[in-house]
Amino acid sequence: LMTQKKTIEFIYDIIEKKNSNISFVKYKPEKESFKLFEDSIEPLPRSTPEEQGISSKYLENFYNELKNIDELNVHTIMILRNGNVISEGSFKPYKTNMWHVTHSLCKSITALVIGLLIDDKVLSLNDKLVKIFEKKVNPIIFLKQKDITIKHLLSMTAGVSFNETGAVTENDWVKSFLESNVKFEPGTKFFYNSMNSYMLSAIVKEVTGRGILDILKERIFKYLGINKIYWEKCPKGIEKGGWGLYICPEDMAKLGQLLLQKGNWKGKQLISKEWVKIMTSKKVDTPIENCKYGYGYHVWIAGRKNSYQFNGMLGQNVIVYPDINMVIVSTAGNNEFF
């Protein structure tokens, strides 16, 4: 109720143009400048489309179609076949070698870190939220959220009411999440909430003492040659998990290719095959207006056989098609959120 009250006050102050001092959050932006026009330190191999069994004419027609759909506002496109970039480009003024905001696309990357810790047996899918944060839990919180587990956060079935609006009204998001009501029995219904992803990031920090970006750099990014990356943090210094990541399109493609290769990169198993399979298989039905194919563990299931995608609002996508060994990446500013 306090969060809702603050949200109403916040919106009212914006409408009334009271812009000088309306923030509830004690927080200073720390985003660094991007160093322009640096090449990737480990670029993906390039190939002609025909060498990988794709017609260049077909791709040309595809790009012309994208260009002529005003609602899409595509920024960049990259297409991989058999691990090779067969087509890439950007629509002016955007550039393929600059990082791009991912919005919720980064939720899938947060799930990779959870998979690493499950592989290490540091976490399990059935670990309970109130146990992990037992120092912050009072008896009332325990009763309300006693059944919520990591798998409920991953599958968006936790049902906790504290949502994204709390990011602009609260300083301690973990505390606010733990003190919130639960709308339904966890695990019984899909309820999309970016704060689930934030809590996964907070769990990583709680059990390891390290941020998710630090772990990703050590365990995955250094092997893929990903170094142009930035992840915003909450007022308490924890990566947001469900949003706030900036990354280049080619590095998005590398992450899609890593999952397509079942966690293996140049002969090294960076994350287990088992986790990739678990993460990318359907766990819950979703409303048809969101996706008619369902949701896995922080990935959306897609239409082709065994396909799935990382998705962020306004057209940020990493789409993986295992049956044709293809990855497609898009960044955009679509006219519709989803």
Coordinates of C-alpha atoms in Angstrom, one line a residue:
L1 CA 0.0 0.0 0.0
M2 CA 2.8 2.4 0.8
T3 CA 4.4 1.7 -2.6
Q4 CA 1.1 2.3 -4.4
K5 CA 0.7 5.6 -2.5
K6 CA 4.2 6.7 -3.5
T7 CA 3.6 5.7 -7.1
I8 CA 0.4 7.8 -7.2
E9 CA 2.3 10.8 -5.7
F10 CA 5.2 10.3 -8.1
I11 CA 2.9 10.3 -11.2
Y12 CA 0.9 13.3 -9.9
D13 CA 4.1 15.3 -9.4
I14 CA 5.2 14.5 -13.0
I15 CA 1.9 15.5 -14.4
E16 CA 2.1 18.7 -12.4
K17 CA 5.6 19.3 -13.7
K18 CA 7.2 19.3 -10.2
N19 CA 10.5 18.1 -11.6
S20 CA 13.0 19.6 -9.3
N21 CA 12.8 17.2 -6.4
I22 CA 10.3 14.4 -6.8
S23 CA 12.5 11.2 -6.5
F24 CA 11.8 8.8 -3.7
V25 CA 15.1 6.9 -4.4
K26 CA 18.4 7.9 -3.0
Y27 CA 20.5 7.0 -6.1
K28 CA 22.9 8.6 -8.5
P29 CA 23.2 7.3 -12.1
E30 CA 26.6 5.7 -12.6
K31 CA 26.4 4.6 -16.3
E32 CA 29.7 5.0 -18.0
S33 CA 30.3 6.3 -21.5
F34 CA 30.6 3.9 -24.4
K35 CA 33.9 3.8 -26.3
L36 CA 32.8 4.2 -29.9
F37 CA 33.8 2.1 -32.8
E38 CA 35.9 -0.5 -31.0
D39 CA 35.8 -3.9 -32.7
S40 CA 34.8 -7.1 -30.9
I41 CA 37.8 -8.7 -29.3
E42 CA 36.7 -12.1 -30.5
P43 CA 34.4 -11.7 -33.5
L44 CA 32.2 -14.5 -34.7
P45 CA 33.2 -16.1 -38.0
R46 CA 31.7 -14.6 -41.2
S47 CA 30.4 -16.4 -44.2
T48 CA 28.3 -15.7 -47.3
P49 CA 24.7 -16.8 -47.0
E50 CA 25.1 -19.2 -49.9
E51 CA 27.9 -21.0 -48.2
Q52 CA 25.5 -21.8 -45.4
G53 CA 22.6 -22.7 -47.6
I54 CA 20.7 -19.4 -47.6
S55 CA 19.8 -17.2 -50.6
S56 CA 21.2 -13.7 -50.5
K57 CA 18.1 -12.6 -52.5
Y58 CA 15.9 -14.0 -49.8
L59 CA 17.7 -12.0 -47.2
E60 CA 17.5 -8.8 -49.3
N61 CA 13.8 -9.2 -49.6
F62 CA 13.6 -9.8 -45.8
Y63 CA 15.4 -6.6 -45.1
N64 CA 13.3 -4.6 -47.5
E65 CA 10.2 -6.0 -45.9
L66 CA 11.5 -4.9 -42.4
K67 CA 12.3 -1.5 -43.7
N68 CA 8.8 -0.9 -45.0
I69 CA 6.9 -1.9 -41.9
D70 CA 6.7 1.4 -40.0
E71 CA 5.6 -0.1 -36.7
L72 CA 8.8 -2.1 -36.3
N73 CA 11.5 0.7 -36.3
V74 CA 14.3 -1.9 -36.5
H75 CA 17.7 -0.7 -35.3
T76 CA 20.0 -3.6 -36.0
I77 CA 19.8 -7.2 -37.3
M78 CA 22.3 -10.1 -37.2
I79 CA 21.6 -13.6 -38.6
L80 CA 23.8 -16.6 -37.8
R81 CA 23.7 -20.0 -39.5
N82 CA 25.9 -22.9 -38.4
G83 CA 27.8 -20.5 -36.1
N84 CA 28.6 -18.1 -38.9
V85 CA 27.3 -14.5 -39.3
I86 CA 25.7 -14.6 -42.7
S87 CA 24.1 -11.2 -42.6
E88 CA 24.3 -8.1 -40.4
G89 CA 23.3 -4.5 -40.7
S90 CA 21.8 -1.5 -39.1
F91 CA 19.2 1.1 -40.0
K92 CA 20.5 4.7 -39.8
P93 CA 21.5 6.2 -37.3
Y94 CA 22.1 2.9 -35.4
K95 CA 25.3 1.0 -35.5
T96 CA 26.0 -2.7 -35.0
N97 CA 29.2 -2.0 -33.0
M98 CA 27.5 0.0 -30.2
W99 CA 25.9 -1.4 -27.2
H100 CA 22.1 -1.3 -27.0
V101 CA 19.6 -1.4 -24.2
T102 CA 18.1 -4.9 -23.9
H103 CA 15.2 -4.3 -21.5
S104 CA 13.8 -7.7 -20.5
L105 CA 16.0 -9.6 -22.9
C106 CA 18.6 -9.7 -20.1
K107 CA 16.3 -11.9 -17.9
S108 CA 17.5 -14.9 -19.9
I109 CA 21.1 -13.9 -19.1
T110 CA 20.3 -13.7 -15.4
A111 CA 18.9 -17.3 -15.7
L112 CA 22.3 -18.4 -17.0
V113 CA 23.9 -17.3 -13.7
I114 CA 21.3 -19.2 -11.7
G115 CA 22.2 -22.3 -13.9
L116 CA 25.9 -21.9 -13.1
L117 CA 25.2 -21.9 -9.4
I118 CA 22.8 -24.9 -9.7
D119 CA 25.5 -26.7 -11.7
D120 CA 27.9 -25.9 -8.8
K121 CA 25.3 -27.1 -6.3
V122 CA 25.4 -23.8 -4.5
L123 CA 21.6 -23.4 -5.3
S124 CA 18.8 -25.7 -6.2
L125 CA 15.5 -25.0 -7.9
N126 CA 13.6 -25.9 -4.7
D127 CA 15.5 -23.5 -2.4
K128 CA 13.0 -21.3 -0.6
L129 CA 13.1 -17.5 -0.7
V130 CA 12.4 -17.1 3.0
K131 CA 15.3 -19.5 3.8
I132 CA 17.8 -17.6 1.7
F133 CA 16.8 -14.3 3.2
E134 CA 16.0 -15.6 6.7
K135 CA 17.8 -12.7 8.4
K136 CA 15.3 -10.3 6.7
V137 CA 12.2 -12.4 7.3
N138 CA 9.7 -11.8 10.1
P139 CA 7.0 -14.4 11.0
I140 CA 4.3 -12.5 8.9
I141 CA 6.5 -12.6 5.8
F142 CA 7.3 -16.3 6.4
L143 CA 3.6 -17.1 6.4
K144 CA 2.9 -15.1 3.2
Q145 CA 5.9 -16.3 1.1
K146 CA 6.9 -19.5 2.7
D147 CA 6.3 -21.6 -0.4
I148 CA 8.1 -19.4 -3.0
T149 CA 11.1 -21.1 -4.5
I150 CA 13.8 -20.2 -7.1
K151 CA 11.9 -22.2 -9.8
H152 CA 8.8 -20.0 -9.1
L153 CA 10.9 -16.8 -9.7
L154 CA 12.4 -18.3 -12.9
S155 CA 9.0 -19.4 -14.3
M156 CA 7.2 -16.1 -13.4
T157 CA 4.8 -18.1 -11.1
A158 CA 5.7 -16.5 -7.8
G159 CA 2.7 -14.3 -7.7
V160 CA 4.2 -11.5 -5.5
S161 CA 2.5 -8.2 -6.0
F162 CA 5.6 -5.9 -5.6
N163 CA 6.5 -5.0 -9.2
E164 CA 8.5 -2.7 -11.4
T165 CA 6.9 0.4 -10.1
G166 CA 8.7 -0.1 -6.9
A167 CA 12.0 0.6 -8.7
V168 CA 11.1 4.3 -8.7
T169 CA 9.6 4.5 -5.2
E170 CA 11.7 2.2 -3.0
N171 CA 15.3 2.1 -1.9
D172 CA 15.3 -1.5 -0.6
W173 CA 13.7 -3.7 -3.2
V174 CA 14.5 -7.0 -1.5
K175 CA 12.7 -5.8 1.7
S176 CA 9.8 -4.5 -0.3
F177 CA 9.5 -7.7 -2.2
L178 CA 9.6 -9.8 0.9
E179 CA 6.9 -7.7 2.6
S180 CA 4.5 -7.9 -0.3
N181 CA 1.4 -10.0 -0.6
V182 CA 1.1 -13.0 -2.8
K183 CA -1.8 -13.1 -5.4
F184 CA -2.1 -16.9 -5.7
E185 CA -0.5 -20.1 -4.7
P186 CA 3.0 -20.1 -6.2
G187 CA 3.5 -22.3 -9.2
T188 CA -0.1 -22.3 -10.3
K189 CA -0.3 -19.4 -12.6
F190 CA 1.9 -17.2 -14.9
F191 CA 2.3 -13.6 -13.6
Y192 CA 5.1 -11.7 -15.4
N193 CA 7.0 -9.5 -13.0
S194 CA 10.5 -8.1 -13.5
M195 CA 11.1 -8.0 -9.8
N196 CA 11.3 -11.8 -9.9
S197 CA 14.4 -11.4 -12.0
Y198 CA 15.8 -8.8 -9.6
M199 CA 15.3 -11.2 -6.7
L200 CA 17.3 -13.9 -8.6
S201 CA 20.1 -11.3 -8.9
A202 CA 19.8 -10.5 -5.2
I203 CA 19.9 -14.2 -4.4
V204 CA 23.2 -14.6 -6.2
K205 CA 24.6 -11.7 -4.2
E206 CA 23.2 -13.1 -0.9
V207 CA 24.7 -16.6 -1.3
T208 CA 28.0 -15.8 -3.1
G209 CA 28.8 -12.2 -2.1
R210 CA 29.3 -11.4 -5.8
G211 CA 27.2 -9.7 -8.4
I212 CA 25.8 -11.5 -11.5
L213 CA 27.9 -9.5 -13.9
D214 CA 31.1 -10.4 -12.0
I215 CA 30.3 -14.1 -12.2
L216 CA 29.3 -13.8 -15.9
K217 CA 32.6 -12.1 -16.7
E218 CA 34.6 -14.9 -15.1
R219 CA 32.6 -17.9 -16.2
I220 CA 31.1 -17.0 -19.6
F221 CA 32.0 -13.6 -21.0
K222 CA 35.8 -13.9 -21.1
Y223 CA 35.5 -17.1 -23.2
L224 CA 33.1 -15.5 -25.6
G225 CA 35.1 -12.3 -25.9
I226 CA 32.3 -10.1 -24.4
N227 CA 33.8 -7.0 -22.8
K228 CA 31.6 -4.1 -24.0
I229 CA 28.8 -4.5 -21.4
Y230 CA 27.1 -2.5 -18.7
W231 CA 24.5 -3.5 -16.1
E232 CA 22.6 -0.9 -14.1
K233 CA 22.3 -1.5 -10.3
C234 CA 19.6 -0.9 -7.8
P235 CA 20.1 1.7 -4.9
K236 CA 21.6 -1.1 -2.8
G237 CA 24.3 -2.0 -5.5
I238 CA 22.7 -5.2 -6.9
E239 CA 22.4 -5.6 -10.7
K240 CA 18.7 -5.2 -11.7
G241 CA 18.6 -8.7 -13.3
G242 CA 15.4 -8.1 -15.3
W243 CA 16.4 -4.9 -17.1
G244 CA 19.2 -2.3 -17.3
L245 CA 21.7 -4.3 -19.4
Y246 CA 23.6 -2.7 -22.3
I247 CA 25.3 -5.1 -24.7
C248 CA 26.3 -5.1 -28.4
P249 CA 24.2 -7.1 -31.0
E250 CA 27.1 -9.4 -31.8
D251 CA 27.6 -10.3 -28.2
M252 CA 23.8 -11.0 -27.9
A253 CA 24.3 -13.4 -30.8
K254 CA 27.2 -15.1 -29.1
L255 CA 25.0 -15.9 -26.1
G256 CA 22.3 -17.3 -28.4
Q257 CA 24.9 -19.4 -30.1
L258 CA 26.2 -20.6 -26.8
L259 CA 22.7 -22.0 -25.9
L260 CA 22.3 -23.4 -29.4
Q261 CA 25.5 -25.3 -28.8
K262 CA 24.1 -26.6 -25.5
G263 CA 26.5 -24.6 -23.4
N264 CA 29.7 -25.6 -25.2
W265 CA 32.1 -23.0 -26.6
K266 CA 35.2 -24.1 -28.6
G267 CA 35.2 -27.4 -26.8
K268 CA 34.7 -26.0 -23.3
Q269 CA 31.5 -26.7 -21.5
L270 CA 30.7 -23.3 -19.9
I271 CA 27.3 -24.3 -18.5
S272 CA 25.8 -27.8 -18.4
K273 CA 23.7 -29.3 -21.2
E274 CA 21.2 -30.2 -18.6
W275 CA 20.6 -26.6 -17.5
V276 CA 20.3 -25.4 -21.1
K277 CA 17.6 -28.1 -21.8
I278 CA 15.8 -27.3 -18.5
M279 CA 15.9 -23.5 -19.1
T280 CA 14.7 -23.6 -22.6
S281 CA 11.8 -26.0 -22.2
K282 CA 8.2 -25.0 -21.5
K283 CA 7.3 -24.8 -17.8
V284 CA 4.0 -22.8 -17.8
D285 CA 1.3 -21.7 -20.1
T286 CA 1.1 -18.0 -20.8
P287 CA -1.8 -15.7 -21.9
I288 CA -2.1 -15.9 -25.6
E289 CA -1.7 -12.1 -25.9
N290 CA 1.8 -12.6 -24.4
C291 CA 2.9 -15.8 -26.2
K292 CA 0.8 -18.8 -27.3
Y293 CA 3.7 -21.2 -26.8
G294 CA 4.5 -20.8 -23.1
Y295 CA 7.4 -19.8 -20.9
G296 CA 10.5 -21.7 -19.7
Y297 CA 13.0 -20.4 -17.1
H298 CA 13.3 -16.8 -18.1
V299 CA 12.9 -17.6 -21.8
W300 CA 9.9 -17.5 -24.1
I301 CA 9.1 -20.6 -26.0
A302 CA 8.8 -19.9 -29.8
G303 CA 6.9 -21.5 -32.7
R304 CA 9.4 -23.7 -34.5
K305 CA 10.4 -27.1 -33.1
N306 CA 12.4 -26.7 -29.9
S307 CA 12.9 -22.9 -30.6
Y308 CA 12.9 -20.2 -27.9
Q309 CA 13.9 -16.6 -27.5
F310 CA 15.2 -14.0 -25.2
N311 CA 12.8 -11.0 -25.5
G312 CA 12.8 -7.4 -24.4
M313 CA 10.1 -4.8 -25.0
L314 CA 10.1 -2.7 -28.1
G315 CA 11.8 -5.4 -30.2
Q316 CA 15.0 -6.6 -28.5
N317 CA 15.3 -10.3 -29.4
V318 CA 17.7 -13.3 -29.5
I319 CA 15.8 -16.0 -31.3
V320 CA 17.3 -19.5 -31.4
Y321 CA 16.1 -22.1 -34.0
P322 CA 17.9 -25.4 -33.2
D323 CA 16.2 -27.4 -36.0
I324 CA 17.9 -25.1 -38.7
N325 CA 21.0 -24.2 -36.6
M326 CA 20.2 -20.5 -36.7
V327 CA 20.3 -17.5 -34.4
I328 CA 18.6 -14.2 -35.2
V329 CA 19.2 -11.0 -33.2
S330 CA 17.3 -7.8 -33.4
T331 CA 17.3 -4.5 -31.7
A332 CA 14.5 -2.0 -32.3
G333 CA 12.2 0.8 -31.1
N334 CA 8.9 -0.8 -32.0
N335 CA 5.7 1.3 -31.8
E336 CA 4.2 -1.3 -29.4
F337 CA 5.8 -2.5 -26.1
F338 CA 5.5 -6.2 -26.8

